[in-house]
Amino acid sequence: MAPALTVSNNSTLDRFELRVDGNLAGIAEYQDTAAERAFVHTEIYPRYEGQGYGRKLVQSALDTTRAEGYGILPLCPMVQHFVESRPEYVALVPHWARERFDLPR
């Protein structure tokens, strides 16, 4: 039986939380500005590493961020790698910031 995965935005702590079968498995911390959400740190806890949970956390966080109308600033290496390897997410990075992150304009 596959584990139950949930990702939720804990806006009180400025982070997305990934839970596996109800247990906190990872976080993606952010800081909001008026127009962008800067992802500053993403972590999957050791017990849950190597199972694809980082990708699920980042994708859900970015999809939620897009739905909320924010652009993204991928300051965290995990989020930057995710965006670099999935061109459909580059559009979430504002044009003015793409050069800084070595992303296509």
XYZ file of N, CA and C in Angstrom:
315
model
N 0.841 -1.188 0.000
C 0.000 0.000 0.000
C 0.884 1.248 0.000
N 0.597 2.170 -0.905
C 1.384 3.395 -1.020
C 1.116 4.309 0.172
N 2.159 5.014 0.632
C 1.952 5.933 1.753
C 1.079 7.115 1.339
N 0.371 7.668 2.301
C -0.461 8.849 2.062
C 0.428 10.088 2.125
N 0.469 10.850 1.018
C 1.282 12.069 0.949
C 0.385 13.287 0.944
N 0.743 14.287 1.737
C 0.050 15.570 1.695
C 1.091 16.682 1.746
N 0.820 17.738 1.007
C 1.642 18.942 1.073
C 0.707 20.086 1.399
N 1.058 20.843 2.432
C 0.219 21.966 2.830
C 1.095 23.187 3.076
N 0.493 24.351 2.909
C 1.178 25.611 3.138
C 0.922 26.030 4.583
N 1.957 25.992 5.393
C 1.863 26.470 6.772
C 2.314 27.927 6.744
N 1.381 28.829 6.455
C 1.724 30.239 6.284
C 2.168 30.882 7.593
N 1.812 30.315 8.719
C 2.270 30.833 10.004
C 3.787 30.707 10.127
N 4.332 29.611 9.607
C 5.779 29.376 9.659
C 6.473 29.678 8.331
N 5.736 30.192 7.342
C 6.282 30.497 6.015
C 6.997 29.290 5.412
N 6.251 28.176 5.346
C 6.834 26.988 4.746
C 5.740 26.035 4.279
N 6.096 25.271 3.258
C 5.264 24.158 2.823
C 5.753 22.935 3.584
N 4.818 22.097 3.972
C 5.162 20.903 4.733
C 4.682 19.662 3.993
N 5.589 18.708 3.858
C 5.262 17.413 3.267
C 5.072 16.425 4.409
N 3.935 15.762 4.390
C 3.672 14.725 5.393
C 3.483 13.393 4.679
N 4.082 12.366 5.248
C 3.962 10.997 4.757
C 3.284 10.202 5.862
N 2.101 9.696 5.550
C 1.302 8.985 6.551
C 1.157 9.800 7.834
N 0.994 11.118 7.671
C 0.774 12.007 8.806
C 2.034 12.508 9.487
N 3.201 11.967 9.133
C 4.467 12.376 9.756
C 5.167 13.426 8.910
N 5.676 14.469 9.557
C 6.398 15.513 8.841
C 7.654 14.917 8.226
N 7.757 14.992 6.900
C 8.860 14.371 6.171
C 9.783 15.392 5.522
N 9.319 16.625 5.358
C 10.149 17.641 4.731
C 9.468 18.981 4.713
N 10.278 20.021 4.429
C 9.765 21.387 4.405
C 10.395 22.157 3.243
N 9.682 23.154 2.769
C 10.202 24.119 1.797
C 9.883 25.499 2.360
N 10.908 26.167 2.896
C 10.727 27.479 3.521
C 10.764 28.580 2.472
N 9.994 29.620 2.711
C 9.920 30.727 1.752
C 9.763 32.060 2.471
N 9.977 33.118 1.682
C 9.713 34.484 2.129
C 8.946 35.168 1.004
N 7.807 35.746 1.342
C 6.984 36.424 0.341
C 7.326 37.901 0.241
N 7.295 38.398 -0.997
C 7.334 39.835 -1.249
C 5.964 40.173 -1.831
N 5.823 41.354 -2.354
C 4.528 41.740 -2.923
C 4.166 40.880 -4.135
N 5.164 40.491 -4.933
C 4.869 39.792 -6.182
C 5.531 38.424 -6.306
N 6.558 38.151 -5.494
C 7.287 36.894 -5.615
C 7.324 36.141 -4.286
N 7.538 34.858 -4.420
C 7.789 33.987 -3.264
C 9.203 33.445 -3.449
N 10.085 33.815 -2.536
C 11.470 33.362 -2.584
C 11.598 32.081 -1.773
N 11.963 30.999 -2.447
C 12.194 29.731 -1.762
C 13.640 29.725 -1.281
N 13.817 29.665 0.038
C 15.136 29.855 0.626
C 15.770 28.574 1.169
N 14.969 27.573 1.487
C 15.524 26.334 2.042
C 14.509 25.215 1.871
N 14.976 24.096 1.350
C 14.130 22.905 1.223
C 14.894 21.737 1.820
N 14.191 20.932 2.565
C 14.829 19.814 3.242
C 13.870 18.631 3.322
N 14.385 17.472 2.990
C 13.675 16.211 3.209
C 14.415 15.529 4.347
N 13.701 15.124 5.359
C 14.338 14.522 6.524
C 14.937 13.171 6.163
N 16.074 12.818 6.792
C 16.857 11.641 6.386
C 16.051 10.356 6.180
N 15.113 10.087 7.032
C 14.324 8.849 6.919
C 13.561 8.765 5.590
N 13.299 9.924 4.973
C 12.462 9.980 3.773
C 13.243 10.294 2.497
N 14.563 10.436 2.604
C 15.382 10.770 1.438
C 15.391 9.622 0.431
N 15.645 9.981 -0.834
C 15.827 8.987 -1.879
C 14.560 8.295 -2.350
N 13.403 8.862 -2.035
C 12.137 8.244 -2.409
C 11.289 9.146 -3.319
N 11.897 10.239 -3.804
C 11.181 11.140 -4.701
C 10.307 12.163 -3.994
N 10.409 12.225 -2.684
C 9.551 13.148 -1.937
C 9.938 14.610 -2.144
N 11.242 14.875 -2.368
C 11.671 16.249 -2.620
C 10.996 16.821 -3.850
N 10.946 16.021 -4.917
C 10.293 16.453 -6.154
C 8.814 16.733 -5.913
N 8.164 15.850 -5.171
C 6.734 16.033 -4.893
C 6.485 17.292 -4.063
N 7.343 17.540 -3.076
C 7.209 18.734 -2.242
C 7.388 19.998 -3.073
N 8.469 20.047 -3.851
C 8.756 21.249 -4.641
C 7.673 21.475 -5.695
N 7.275 20.445 -6.400
C 6.248 20.612 -7.429
C 4.947 21.131 -6.826
N 4.529 20.578 -5.730
C 3.294 21.021 -5.093
C 3.424 22.465 -4.607
N 4.570 22.805 -4.017
C 4.788 24.168 -3.534
C 4.755 25.168 -4.691
N 5.382 24.815 -5.809
C 5.398 25.730 -6.959
C 4.018 25.829 -7.608
N 3.314 24.720 -7.693
C 1.964 24.757 -8.268
C 1.038 25.617 -7.405
N 1.144 25.489 -6.091
C 0.331 26.317 -5.189
C 0.711 27.785 -5.317
N 2.008 28.042 -5.402
C 2.495 29.416 -5.544
C 1.970 30.042 -6.834
N 1.998 29.289 -7.921
C 1.463 29.777 -9.196
C -0.033 30.080 -9.056
N -0.778 29.182 -8.431
C -2.223 29.369 -8.258
C -2.537 30.596 -7.401
N -1.637 30.938 -6.494
C -1.825 32.110 -5.640
C -1.386 33.400 -6.322
N -0.834 33.301 -7.534
C -0.481 34.485 -8.313
C 0.911 35.041 -8.075
N 1.755 34.299 -7.381
C 3.127 34.750 -7.144
C 4.065 34.243 -8.229
N 5.133 35.009 -8.473
C 6.279 34.504 -9.206
C 7.162 33.790 -8.193
N 8.216 33.140 -8.669
C 9.114 32.471 -7.727
C 10.547 32.933 -7.916
N 11.270 32.919 -6.822
C 12.705 33.159 -6.824
C 13.340 31.896 -6.231
N 13.985 31.084 -7.071
C 14.520 29.799 -6.608
C 15.893 29.943 -5.950
N 15.934 30.534 -4.765
C 17.192 30.724 -4.051
C 17.746 29.405 -3.506
N 16.878 28.483 -3.208
C 17.266 27.170 -2.696
C 17.752 26.297 -3.853
N 18.899 25.620 -3.697
C 19.420 24.777 -4.787
C 18.444 23.693 -5.248
N 17.679 23.105 -4.355
C 16.745 22.047 -4.752
C 15.645 22.619 -5.649
N 15.140 23.790 -5.302
C 14.099 24.422 -6.113
C 14.684 24.890 -7.438
N 15.897 25.443 -7.413
C 16.522 25.884 -8.661
C 16.730 24.702 -9.603
N 17.215 23.579 -9.100
C 17.410 22.396 -9.940
C 16.081 21.924 -10.534
N 15.038 21.927 -9.732
C 13.720 21.506 -10.206
C 13.285 22.398 -11.377
N 13.418 23.709 -11.212
C 13.002 24.655 -12.255
C 13.864 24.489 -13.505
N 15.174 24.342 -13.339
C 16.080 24.182 -14.480
C 15.743 22.945 -15.305
N 15.319 21.896 -14.640
C 15.070 20.642 -15.343
C 13.637 20.504 -15.847
N 12.811 21.494 -15.592
C 11.417 21.474 -16.055
C 11.068 22.846 -16.638
N 11.261 22.999 -17.953
C 11.082 24.305 -18.592
C 9.720 24.957 -18.334
N 8.691 24.159 -18.093
C 7.369 24.750 -17.862
C 7.320 25.579 -16.581
N 8.304 25.406 -15.684
C 8.324 26.189 -14.444
C 9.186 27.442 -14.553
N 10.013 27.536 -15.602
C 10.842 28.733 -15.791
C 9.967 29.976 -15.887
N 8.802 29.849 -16.479
C 7.902 31.003 -16.636
C 7.485 31.606 -15.296
N 7.613 30.854 -14.210
C 7.264 31.392 -12.897
C 8.320 32.353 -12.356
N 9.534 32.266 -12.901
C 10.618 33.145 -12.461
C 10.516 34.448 -13.256
N 10.434 35.599 -12.586
C 10.319 36.864 -13.320
C 11.494 37.058 -14.283
N 11.222 37.703 -15.407
C 12.267 37.918 -16.414
C 13.502 38.569 -15.809
N 13.309 39.544 -14.927
C 14.447 40.269 -14.356
C 15.344 39.365 -13.510
N 14.853 38.235 -13.040
C 15.624 37.356 -12.162
C 16.232 36.156 -12.879
N 15.842 35.915 -14.102
C 16.275 34.692 -14.778
C 17.780 34.633 -15.010
N 18.379 35.745 -15.364
C 19.827 35.750 -15.601
C 20.580 35.372 -14.323
N 20.126 35.873 -13.201
C 20.773 35.568 -11.922
C 20.790 34.062 -11.642
N 19.759 33.373 -12.064
C 19.659 31.942 -11.812
C 20.059 31.096 -13.029
N 20.684 31.745 -14.015
C 21.119 31.068 -15.240
C 19.981 30.327 -15.923
N 18.843 30.973 -15.989
C 17.665 30.389 -16.637
C 17.434 31.098 -17.965
N 16.808 30.424 -18.926
C 16.538 31.079 -20.212
C 15.589 32.269 -20.031
N 15.855 33.298 -20.829
C 15.006 34.482 -20.777
C 13.845 34.213 -21.681
